[in-house]
Amino acid sequence: MFNVRQRHPSSFIFHQNPPTALTKRIRVICRMKIIKNFLAPIRKMTVKTAKIYWEVENIDKRIGEMIKQLETWGIADETLFIFIGSDNGASGGAEIHNAGLYKGKGQPYQGGTRVPAFFRWPGGGIKGGSESAALISQTDIMPTLLELTGTPMTDQLKQQVEGRSLVPLLNNPAADWEKRILVHHVGGWEPGEAAQSKHARVSIQNERFTLVNNEELYDLSTDPGETKNVIAEHPKVVNQLRKTYDKWWIRMQPGLVNEDAYEPPAK
């Protein structure tokens, strides 16, 4: 990690770790750690599962090192540290604990849309150990950073941004939070098949319910694992979620150029 003090007193660092980011050397180290820490002591552990546990352990260690370095520079308390687990849920293929959530990556269920997010900023008023149950989205990150930096959004930008600032929740996890409905649509259909894909791999969620693929409704307050379809019991909720999604689909359709683009005919 470079010294942010040497670059600018108000530096911004963005780091992402895609699955293909590991170098050959790191992969060798990873293999050695997996054998020592997981495969050897736990006989039933598979290599695929062990890799995931090692990755969790490694991330935890590296974040600790970053925080320690910030403390060495004397800027840990004034630095806003944000960690977001992924843009999707757990990957499939490995038998690991997923907090009881159903399905995973590439699926519109909670196991594929719900991810962890951590914020650390002692000097900014965030108290350690606090937790919020508010319904938030990764689209809320940009409005949050804009407000924290005192950067106003133009009227045009306000019309394009779906997210809202998380500053009230950062100051008080129990703050009043306006009700909202979030749409999770897993794209990737064949050219020209947008209409057929409208209700495929999609969930429309409010604070309590989630409507999946237009035919399944789950009460997350009592059934976070999405085991019981209660669509027949809440027709008003279903109607509201469907109407919201129809409006979202119409608004978003022109921008889905990569999903519904026709390829030129072969010559």
PDB file of C-alpha atoms in Angstrom:
ATOM      1  CA  MET A   1       0.000   0.000   0.000  1.00  0.00           C
ATOM      2  CA  PHE A   2       1.388   3.417  -0.908  1.00  0.00           C
ATOM      3  CA  ASN A   3       1.448   6.292   1.549  1.00  0.00           C
ATOM      4  CA  VAL A   4      -1.687   8.325   0.834  1.00  0.00           C
ATOM      5  CA  ARG A   5      -0.200  11.223   2.808  1.00  0.00           C
ATOM      6  CA  GLN A   6       2.476  11.614   0.142  1.00  0.00           C
ATOM      7  CA  ARG A   7      -0.102  11.914  -2.628  1.00  0.00           C
ATOM      8  CA  HIS A   8      -2.835  14.069  -1.164  1.00  0.00           C
ATOM      9  CA  PRO A   9      -4.257  14.639   2.317  1.00  0.00           C
ATOM     10  CA  SER A  10      -7.739  13.836   0.991  1.00  0.00           C
ATOM     11  CA  SER A  11      -6.923  10.808  -1.155  1.00  0.00           C
ATOM     12  CA  PHE A  12      -9.490   8.294  -2.390  1.00  0.00           C
ATOM     13  CA  ILE A  13      -8.518   4.666  -2.906  1.00  0.00           C
ATOM     14  CA  PHE A  14     -10.686   2.128  -4.711  1.00  0.00           C
ATOM     15  CA  HIS A  15      -9.573  -1.487  -4.755  1.00  0.00           C
ATOM     16  CA  GLN A  16     -11.372  -4.468  -6.202  1.00  0.00           C
ATOM     17  CA  ASN A  17     -10.343  -8.097  -6.179  1.00  0.00           C
ATOM     18  CA  PRO A  18     -11.842  -9.988  -9.136  1.00  0.00           C
ATOM     19  CA  PRO A  19     -11.647 -13.803  -9.161  1.00  0.00           C
ATOM     20  CA  THR A  20      -8.903 -13.730 -11.817  1.00  0.00           C
ATOM     21  CA  ALA A  21      -6.655 -11.323  -9.901  1.00  0.00           C
ATOM     22  CA  LEU A  22      -4.457 -13.947  -8.219  1.00  0.00           C
ATOM     23  CA  THR A  23      -0.929 -14.270  -9.591  1.00  0.00           C
ATOM     24  CA  LYS A  24       0.773 -17.647 -10.005  1.00  0.00           C
ATOM     25  CA  ARG A  25       2.881 -17.046  -6.884  1.00  0.00           C
ATOM     26  CA  ILE A  26      -0.165 -16.171  -4.800  1.00  0.00           C
ATOM     27  CA  ARG A  27      -1.965 -19.262  -6.081  1.00  0.00           C
ATOM     28  CA  VAL A  28       0.950 -21.434  -4.898  1.00  0.00           C
ATOM     29  CA  ILE A  29       0.871 -19.786  -1.465  1.00  0.00           C
ATOM     30  CA  CYS A  30      -2.892 -20.226  -1.409  1.00  0.00           C
ATOM     31  CA  ARG A  31      -2.511 -23.961  -2.095  1.00  0.00           C
ATOM     32  CA  MET A  32       0.046 -24.354   0.704  1.00  0.00           C
ATOM     33  CA  LYS A  33      -2.143 -22.491   3.212  1.00  0.00           C
ATOM     34  CA  ILE A  34      -5.193 -24.537   2.235  1.00  0.00           C
ATOM     35  CA  ILE A  35      -3.398 -27.834   2.826  1.00  0.00           C
ATOM     36  CA  LYS A  36      -1.958 -26.705   6.176  1.00  0.00           C
ATOM     37  CA  ASN A  37      -4.957 -24.907   7.670  1.00  0.00           C
ATOM     38  CA  PHE A  38      -7.963 -26.750   6.277  1.00  0.00           C
ATOM     39  CA  LEU A  39      -7.371 -29.992   4.365  1.00  0.00           C
ATOM     40  CA  ALA A  40      -4.995 -31.518   6.905  1.00  0.00           C
ATOM     41  CA  PRO A  41      -7.031 -30.961  10.095  1.00  0.00           C
ATOM     42  CA  ILE A  42     -10.452 -31.485   8.502  1.00  0.00           C
ATOM     43  CA  ARG A  43     -10.612 -34.783   6.601  1.00  0.00           C
ATOM     44  CA  LYS A  44     -13.982 -34.237   4.917  1.00  0.00           C
ATOM     45  CA  MET A  45     -13.004 -30.815   3.576  1.00  0.00           C
ATOM     46  CA  THR A  46     -12.803 -30.608  -0.233  1.00  0.00           C
ATOM     47  CA  VAL A  47     -10.251 -28.452  -2.046  1.00  0.00           C
ATOM     48  CA  LYS A  48     -12.978 -26.237  -3.503  1.00  0.00           C
ATOM     49  CA  THR A  49     -14.521 -25.571  -0.099  1.00  0.00           C
ATOM     50  CA  ALA A  50     -11.134 -25.083   1.532  1.00  0.00           C
ATOM     51  CA  LYS A  51     -10.247 -22.404  -1.025  1.00  0.00           C
ATOM     52  CA  ILE A  52     -13.266 -20.364  -0.023  1.00  0.00           C
ATOM     53  CA  TYR A  53     -12.449 -20.581   3.685  1.00  0.00           C
ATOM     54  CA  TRP A  54      -8.862 -19.572   2.962  1.00  0.00           C
ATOM     55  CA  GLU A  55     -10.053 -16.586   0.931  1.00  0.00           C
ATOM     56  CA  VAL A  56     -12.209 -15.425   3.851  1.00  0.00           C
ATOM     57  CA  GLU A  57      -9.279 -15.816   6.226  1.00  0.00           C
ATOM     58  CA  ASN A  58      -6.971 -13.977   3.825  1.00  0.00           C
ATOM     59  CA  ILE A  59      -9.362 -11.044   3.352  1.00  0.00           C
ATOM     60  CA  ASP A  60      -9.755 -10.704   7.110  1.00  0.00           C
ATOM     61  CA  LYS A  61      -5.987 -10.650   7.565  1.00  0.00           C
ATOM     62  CA  ARG A  62      -5.343  -8.136   4.745  1.00  0.00           C
ATOM     63  CA  ILE A  63      -8.018  -5.740   6.002  1.00  0.00           C
ATOM     64  CA  GLY A  64      -6.396  -5.905   9.425  1.00  0.00           C
ATOM     65  CA  GLU A  65      -3.058  -5.016   7.847  1.00  0.00           C
ATOM     66  CA  MET A  66      -4.577  -2.035   6.025  1.00  0.00           C
ATOM     67  CA  ILE A  67      -6.177  -0.694   9.195  1.00  0.00           C
ATOM     68  CA  LYS A  68      -2.883  -1.129  11.051  1.00  0.00           C
ATOM     69  CA  GLN A  69      -1.025   0.781   8.329  1.00  0.00           C
ATOM     70  CA  LEU A  70      -3.555   3.611   8.492  1.00  0.00           C
ATOM     71  CA  GLU A  71      -2.975   3.729  12.242  1.00  0.00           C
ATOM     72  CA  THR A  72       0.784   3.910  11.646  1.00  0.00           C
ATOM     73  CA  TRP A  73       0.233   6.928   9.403  1.00  0.00           C
ATOM     74  CA  GLY A  74      -2.024   8.467  12.012  1.00  0.00           C
ATOM     75  CA  ILE A  75      -5.052   8.703   9.719  1.00  0.00           C
ATOM     76  CA  ALA A  76      -7.092   5.630  10.709  1.00  0.00           C
ATOM     77  CA  ASP A  77      -9.772   7.569  12.571  1.00  0.00           C
ATOM     78  CA  GLU A  78     -10.266  10.140   9.823  1.00  0.00           C
ATOM     79  CA  THR A  79     -10.383   7.559   7.014  1.00  0.00           C
ATOM     80  CA  LEU A  80     -13.743   6.239   5.828  1.00  0.00           C
ATOM     81  CA  PHE A  81     -13.238   2.540   5.130  1.00  0.00           C
ATOM     82  CA  ILE A  82     -15.955   0.752   3.126  1.00  0.00           C
ATOM     83  CA  PHE A  83     -15.974  -2.978   2.449  1.00  0.00           C
ATOM     84  CA  ILE A  84     -18.598  -4.541   0.174  1.00  0.00           C
ATOM     85  CA  GLY A  85     -18.525  -8.300  -0.162  1.00  0.00           C
ATOM     86  CA  SER A  86     -19.480  -8.607  -3.828  1.00  0.00           C
ATOM     87  CA  ASP A  87     -21.985  -7.593  -6.474  1.00  0.00           C
ATOM     88  CA  ASN A  88     -23.720 -10.928  -5.999  1.00  0.00           C
ATOM     89  CA  GLY A  89     -24.243 -13.658  -3.454  1.00  0.00           C
ATOM     90  CA  ALA A  90     -22.221 -16.772  -2.762  1.00  0.00           C
ATOM     91  CA  SER A  91     -20.804 -18.714  -5.707  1.00  0.00           C
ATOM     92  CA  GLY A  92     -22.155 -22.196  -6.231  1.00  0.00           C
ATOM     93  CA  GLY A  93     -20.343 -25.493  -6.321  1.00  0.00           C
ATOM     94  CA  ALA A  94     -19.004 -25.552  -2.767  1.00  0.00           C
ATOM     95  CA  GLU A  95     -20.730 -26.869   0.335  1.00  0.00           C
ATOM     96  CA  ILE A  96     -20.339 -23.898   2.660  1.00  0.00           C
ATOM     97  CA  HIS A  97     -22.499 -22.037   5.133  1.00  0.00           C
ATOM     98  CA  ASN A  98     -24.507 -19.260   3.465  1.00  0.00           C
ATOM     99  CA  ALA A  99     -26.355 -17.930   6.529  1.00  0.00           C
ATOM    100  CA  GLY A 100     -29.377 -20.027   5.602  1.00  0.00           C
ATOM    101  CA  LEU A 101     -30.020 -18.008   2.441  1.00  0.00           C
ATOM    102  CA  TYR A 102     -31.464 -19.720  -0.632  1.00  0.00           C
ATOM    103  CA  LYS A 103     -29.472 -20.091  -3.876  1.00  0.00           C
ATOM    104  CA  GLY A 104     -26.442 -17.955  -4.793  1.00  0.00           C
ATOM    105  CA  LYS A 105     -24.646 -16.073  -7.548  1.00  0.00           C
ATOM    106  CA  GLY A 106     -26.698 -15.492 -10.687  1.00  0.00           C
ATOM    107  CA  GLN A 107     -30.018 -16.116  -8.920  1.00  0.00           C
ATOM    108  CA  PRO A 108     -32.641 -13.544  -7.821  1.00  0.00           C
ATOM    109  CA  TYR A 109     -33.121 -15.118  -4.399  1.00  0.00           C
ATOM    110  CA  GLN A 110     -31.603 -13.711  -1.186  1.00  0.00           C
ATOM    111  CA  GLY A 111     -28.591 -15.980  -1.499  1.00  0.00           C
ATOM    112  CA  GLY A 112     -27.732 -14.285  -4.775  1.00  0.00           C
ATOM    113  CA  THR A 113     -28.620 -10.669  -3.990  1.00  0.00           C
ATOM    114  CA  ARG A 114     -27.861 -10.090  -0.326  1.00  0.00           C
ATOM    115  CA  VAL A 115     -24.238  -9.241   0.440  1.00  0.00           C
ATOM    116  CA  PRO A 116     -22.325  -7.899   3.454  1.00  0.00           C
ATOM    117  CA  ALA A 117     -21.268  -4.264   3.754  1.00  0.00           C
ATOM    118  CA  PHE A 118     -19.091  -2.722   6.452  1.00  0.00           C
ATOM    119  CA  PHE A 119     -18.344   0.933   7.151  1.00  0.00           C
ATOM    120  CA  ARG A 120     -15.544   2.087   9.461  1.00  0.00           C
ATOM    121  CA  TRP A 121     -15.016   5.753  10.306  1.00  0.00           C
ATOM    122  CA  PRO A 122     -14.369   6.477  13.996  1.00  0.00           C
ATOM    123  CA  GLY A 123     -13.618  10.149  13.360  1.00  0.00           C
ATOM    124  CA  GLY A 124     -16.785  10.549  11.315  1.00  0.00           C
ATOM    125  CA  GLY A 125     -19.139   9.356  14.011  1.00  0.00           C
ATOM    126  CA  ILE A 126     -19.551   5.681  13.073  1.00  0.00           C
ATOM    127  CA  LYS A 127     -19.590   3.645  16.270  1.00  0.00           C
ATOM    128  CA  GLY A 128     -18.011   0.215  16.196  1.00  0.00           C
ATOM    129  CA  GLY A 129     -20.318  -2.746  16.703  1.00  0.00           C
ATOM    130  CA  SER A 130     -23.449  -0.967  15.477  1.00  0.00           C
ATOM    131  CA  GLU A 131     -25.719  -2.598  12.910  1.00  0.00           C
ATOM    132  CA  SER A 132     -28.610  -1.390  10.774  1.00  0.00           C
ATOM    133  CA  ALA A 133     -31.497  -3.470   9.447  1.00  0.00           C
ATOM    134  CA  ALA A 134     -32.473  -0.841   6.862  1.00  0.00           C
ATOM    135  CA  LEU A 135     -32.938  -1.919   3.247  1.00  0.00           C
ATOM    136  CA  ILE A 136     -29.977  -0.460   1.358  1.00  0.00           C
ATOM    137  CA  SER A 137     -28.331  -0.993  -2.019  1.00  0.00           C
ATOM    138  CA  GLN A 138     -24.905  -0.570  -3.599  1.00  0.00           C
ATOM    139  CA  THR A 139     -26.485   2.244  -5.608  1.00  0.00           C
ATOM    140  CA  ASP A 140     -26.506   4.188  -2.331  1.00  0.00           C
ATOM    141  CA  ILE A 141     -22.707   4.432  -2.164  1.00  0.00           C
ATOM    142  CA  MET A 142     -22.253   7.289  -4.638  1.00  0.00           C
ATOM    143  CA  PRO A 143     -24.935   9.575  -3.109  1.00  0.00           C
ATOM    144  CA  THR A 144     -23.391   8.861   0.281  1.00  0.00           C
ATOM    145  CA  LEU A 145     -19.893   9.875  -0.795  1.00  0.00           C
ATOM    146  CA  LEU A 146     -21.220  12.973  -2.529  1.00  0.00           C
ATOM    147  CA  GLU A 147     -22.954  14.145   0.630  1.00  0.00           C
ATOM    148  CA  LEU A 148     -19.966  13.376   2.836  1.00  0.00           C
ATOM    149  CA  THR A 149     -17.688  15.403   0.568  1.00  0.00           C
ATOM    150  CA  GLY A 150     -20.162  18.265   0.237  1.00  0.00           C
ATOM    151  CA  THR A 151     -20.580  17.700  -3.504  1.00  0.00           C
ATOM    152  CA  PRO A 152     -24.095  18.599  -4.698  1.00  0.00           C
ATOM    153  CA  MET A 153     -25.867  16.534  -7.350  1.00  0.00           C
ATOM    154  CA  THR A 154     -27.220  18.312 -10.401  1.00  0.00           C
ATOM    155  CA  ASP A 155     -30.911  17.986 -11.239  1.00  0.00           C
ATOM    156  CA  GLN A 156     -29.994  15.822 -14.220  1.00  0.00           C
ATOM    157  CA  LEU A 157     -27.927  13.496 -12.039  1.00  0.00           C
ATOM    158  CA  LYS A 158     -30.710  13.233  -9.471  1.00  0.00           C
ATOM    159  CA  GLN A 159     -33.014  11.884 -12.192  1.00  0.00           C
ATOM    160  CA  GLN A 160     -30.489   9.204 -13.141  1.00  0.00           C
ATOM    161  CA  VAL A 161     -29.398   8.028  -9.698  1.00  0.00           C
ATOM    162  CA  GLU A 162     -31.603   5.442  -7.992  1.00  0.00           C
ATOM    163  CA  GLY A 163     -29.676   5.385  -4.732  1.00  0.00           C
ATOM    164  CA  ARG A 164     -29.959   7.592  -1.671  1.00  0.00           C
ATOM    165  CA  SER A 165     -27.430   8.829   0.866  1.00  0.00           C
ATOM    166  CA  LEU A 166     -26.665   6.537   3.788  1.00  0.00           C
ATOM    167  CA  VAL A 167     -25.424   9.400   5.970  1.00  0.00           C
ATOM    168  CA  PRO A 168     -28.492   9.298   8.278  1.00  0.00           C
ATOM    169  CA  LEU A 169     -27.865   5.592   8.959  1.00  0.00           C
ATOM    170  CA  LEU A 170     -24.140   6.119   9.438  1.00  0.00           C
ATOM    171  CA  ASN A 171     -24.913   8.696  12.102  1.00  0.00           C
ATOM    172  CA  ASN A 172     -27.691   6.630  13.661  1.00  0.00           C
ATOM    173  CA  PRO A 173     -28.365   2.998  12.605  1.00  0.00           C
ATOM    174  CA  ALA A 174     -31.909   3.325  13.975  1.00  0.00           C
ATOM    175  CA  ALA A 175     -32.703   6.526  12.055  1.00  0.00           C
ATOM    176  CA  ASP A 176     -35.984   6.827  10.159  1.00  0.00           C
ATOM    177  CA  TRP A 177     -35.502   5.346   6.695  1.00  0.00           C
ATOM    178  CA  GLU A 178     -38.059   5.971   3.970  1.00  0.00           C
ATOM    179  CA  LYS A 179     -39.642   2.811   2.620  1.00  0.00           C
ATOM    180  CA  ARG A 180     -38.403   1.677  -0.762  1.00  0.00           C
ATOM    181  CA  ILE A 181     -38.645  -1.097  -3.335  1.00  0.00           C
ATOM    182  CA  LEU A 182     -35.502  -2.534  -4.929  1.00  0.00           C
ATOM    183  CA  VAL A 183     -35.292  -4.483  -8.181  1.00  0.00           C
ATOM    184  CA  HIS A 184     -32.690  -7.187  -8.779  1.00  0.00           C
ATOM    185  CA  HIS A 185     -32.633  -8.364 -12.383  1.00  0.00           C
ATOM    186  CA  VAL A 186     -30.106 -10.923 -13.568  1.00  0.00           C
ATOM    187  CA  GLY A 187     -29.455  -9.949 -17.175  1.00  0.00           C
ATOM    188  CA  GLY A 188     -27.978 -11.963 -19.994  1.00  0.00           C
ATOM    189  CA  TRP A 189     -30.618 -12.912 -22.537  1.00  0.00           C
ATOM    190  CA  GLU A 190     -30.242 -13.665 -26.218  1.00  0.00           C
ATOM    191  CA  PRO A 191     -30.504 -10.724 -28.665  1.00  0.00           C
ATOM    192  CA  GLY A 192     -34.119  -9.747 -29.263  1.00  0.00           C
ATOM    193  CA  GLU A 193     -35.530 -11.744 -26.340  1.00  0.00           C
ATOM    194  CA  ALA A 194     -36.028  -8.959 -23.795  1.00  0.00           C
ATOM    195  CA  ALA A 195     -39.792  -9.449 -23.586  1.00  0.00           C
ATOM    196  CA  GLN A 196     -39.444 -13.147 -22.773  1.00  0.00           C
ATOM    197  CA  SER A 197     -36.819 -12.370 -20.136  1.00  0.00           C
ATOM    198  CA  LYS A 198     -38.719  -9.671 -18.257  1.00  0.00           C
ATOM    199  CA  HIS A 199     -39.839 -12.030 -15.500  1.00  0.00           C
ATOM    200  CA  ALA A 200     -36.918 -14.439 -15.672  1.00  0.00           C
ATOM    201  CA  ARG A 201     -34.418 -14.253 -12.804  1.00  0.00           C
ATOM    202  CA  VAL A 202     -35.805 -11.108 -11.203  1.00  0.00           C
ATOM    203  CA  SER A 203     -36.841 -10.135  -7.686  1.00  0.00           C
ATOM    204  CA  ILE A 204     -38.728  -7.066  -6.487  1.00  0.00           C
ATOM    205  CA  GLN A 205     -38.182  -6.464  -2.792  1.00  0.00           C
ATOM    206  CA  ASN A 206     -39.442  -4.124  -0.095  1.00  0.00           C
ATOM    207  CA  GLU A 207     -38.602  -4.134   3.618  1.00  0.00           C
ATOM    208  CA  ARG A 208     -40.630  -7.278   4.271  1.00  0.00           C
ATOM    209  CA  PHE A 209     -41.489  -9.130   1.058  1.00  0.00           C
ATOM    210  CA  THR A 210     -39.694 -10.231  -2.079  1.00  0.00           C
ATOM    211  CA  LEU A 211     -41.456 -11.220  -5.316  1.00  0.00           C
ATOM    212  CA  VAL A 212     -39.347 -13.652  -7.349  1.00  0.00           C
ATOM    213  CA  ASN A 213     -39.880 -14.400 -11.040  1.00  0.00           C
ATOM    214  CA  ASN A 214     -43.386 -12.915 -10.844  1.00  0.00           C
ATOM    215  CA  GLU A 215     -44.750 -16.120  -9.294  1.00  0.00           C
ATOM    216  CA  GLU A 216     -43.132 -16.529  -5.882  1.00  0.00           C
ATOM    217  CA  LEU A 217     -43.659 -14.266  -2.856  1.00  0.00           C
ATOM    218  CA  TYR A 218     -41.702 -14.706   0.351  1.00  0.00           C
ATOM    219  CA  ASP A 219     -42.130 -13.001   3.723  1.00  0.00           C
ATOM    220  CA  LEU A 220     -38.538 -12.272   4.701  1.00  0.00           C
ATOM    221  CA  SER A 221     -39.518 -11.197   8.212  1.00  0.00           C
ATOM    222  CA  THR A 222     -40.476 -14.769   9.081  1.00  0.00           C
ATOM    223  CA  ASP A 223     -38.901 -16.752   6.242  1.00  0.00           C
ATOM    224  CA  PRO A 224     -35.473 -15.316   5.272  1.00  0.00           C
ATOM    225  CA  GLY A 225     -34.577 -18.657   3.712  1.00  0.00           C
ATOM    226  CA  GLU A 226     -37.446 -18.308   1.194  1.00  0.00           C
ATOM    227  CA  THR A 227     -38.950 -21.723   1.838  1.00  0.00           C
ATOM    228  CA  LYS A 228     -42.694 -20.931   1.704  1.00  0.00           C
ATOM    229  CA  ASN A 229     -44.425 -19.231  -1.223  1.00  0.00           C
ATOM    230  CA  VAL A 230     -47.168 -16.973   0.212  1.00  0.00           C
ATOM    231  CA  ILE A 231     -48.227 -15.281  -3.032  1.00  0.00           C
ATOM    232  CA  ALA A 232     -51.882 -16.307  -2.614  1.00  0.00           C
ATOM    233  CA  GLU A 233     -52.062 -14.731   0.843  1.00  0.00           C
ATOM    234  CA  HIS A 234     -50.948 -11.192  -0.071  1.00  0.00           C
ATOM    235  CA  PRO A 235     -52.549 -10.082  -3.371  1.00  0.00           C
ATOM    236  CA  LYS A 236     -52.210  -6.351  -2.568  1.00  0.00           C
ATOM    237  CA  VAL A 237     -48.493  -6.683  -1.922  1.00  0.00           C
ATOM    238  CA  VAL A 238     -48.012  -8.628  -5.145  1.00  0.00           C
ATOM    239  CA  ASN A 239     -49.943  -6.018  -7.117  1.00  0.00           C
ATOM    240  CA  GLN A 240     -47.842  -3.183  -5.694  1.00  0.00           C
ATOM    241  CA  LEU A 241     -44.550  -4.934  -6.414  1.00  0.00           C
ATOM    242  CA  ARG A 242     -45.618  -5.833  -9.955  1.00  0.00           C
ATOM    243  CA  LYS A 243     -46.682  -2.257 -10.728  1.00  0.00           C
ATOM    244  CA  THR A 244     -43.392  -0.912  -9.419  1.00  0.00           C
ATOM    245  CA  TYR A 245     -41.458  -3.381 -11.533  1.00  0.00           C
ATOM    246  CA  ASP A 246     -43.449  -2.571 -14.686  1.00  0.00           C
ATOM    247  CA  LYS A 247     -42.525   1.106 -14.295  1.00  0.00           C
ATOM    248  CA  TRP A 248     -38.887   0.199 -13.636  1.00  0.00           C
ATOM    249  CA  TRP A 249     -38.764  -2.052 -16.705  1.00  0.00           C
ATOM    250  CA  ILE A 250     -40.148   0.647 -19.000  1.00  0.00           C
ATOM    251  CA  ARG A 251     -37.702   3.209 -17.632  1.00  0.00           C
ATOM    252  CA  MET A 252     -34.672   0.930 -17.828  1.00  0.00           C
ATOM    253  CA  GLN A 253     -35.378  -0.764 -21.160  1.00  0.00           C
ATOM    254  CA  PRO A 254     -33.772   1.915 -23.389  1.00  0.00           C
ATOM    255  CA  GLY A 255     -30.547   1.636 -21.426  1.00  0.00           C
ATOM    256  CA  LEU A 256     -30.203  -2.138 -21.706  1.00  0.00           C
ATOM    257  CA  VAL A 257     -28.319  -1.819 -24.989  1.00  0.00           C
ATOM    258  CA  ASN A 258     -25.945  -4.670 -24.251  1.00  0.00           C
ATOM    259  CA  GLU A 259     -28.752  -7.041 -23.360  1.00  0.00           C
ATOM    260  CA  ASP A 260     -31.089  -6.583 -26.305  1.00  0.00           C
ATOM    261  CA  ALA A 261     -28.814  -5.606 -29.170  1.00  0.00           C
ATOM    262  CA  TYR A 262     -29.281  -7.314 -32.505  1.00  0.00           C
ATOM    263  CA  GLU A 263     -26.147  -8.557 -34.195  1.00  0.00           C
ATOM    264  CA  PRO A 264     -25.764  -7.579 -37.868  1.00  0.00           C
ATOM    265  CA  PRO A 265     -26.706 -10.366 -40.282  1.00  0.00           C
ATOM    266  CA  ALA A 266     -23.847 -12.510 -41.497  1.00  0.00           C
ATOM    267  CA  LYS A 267     -22.585 -11.655 -44.969  1.00  0.00           C
TER     268      LYS A 267
END
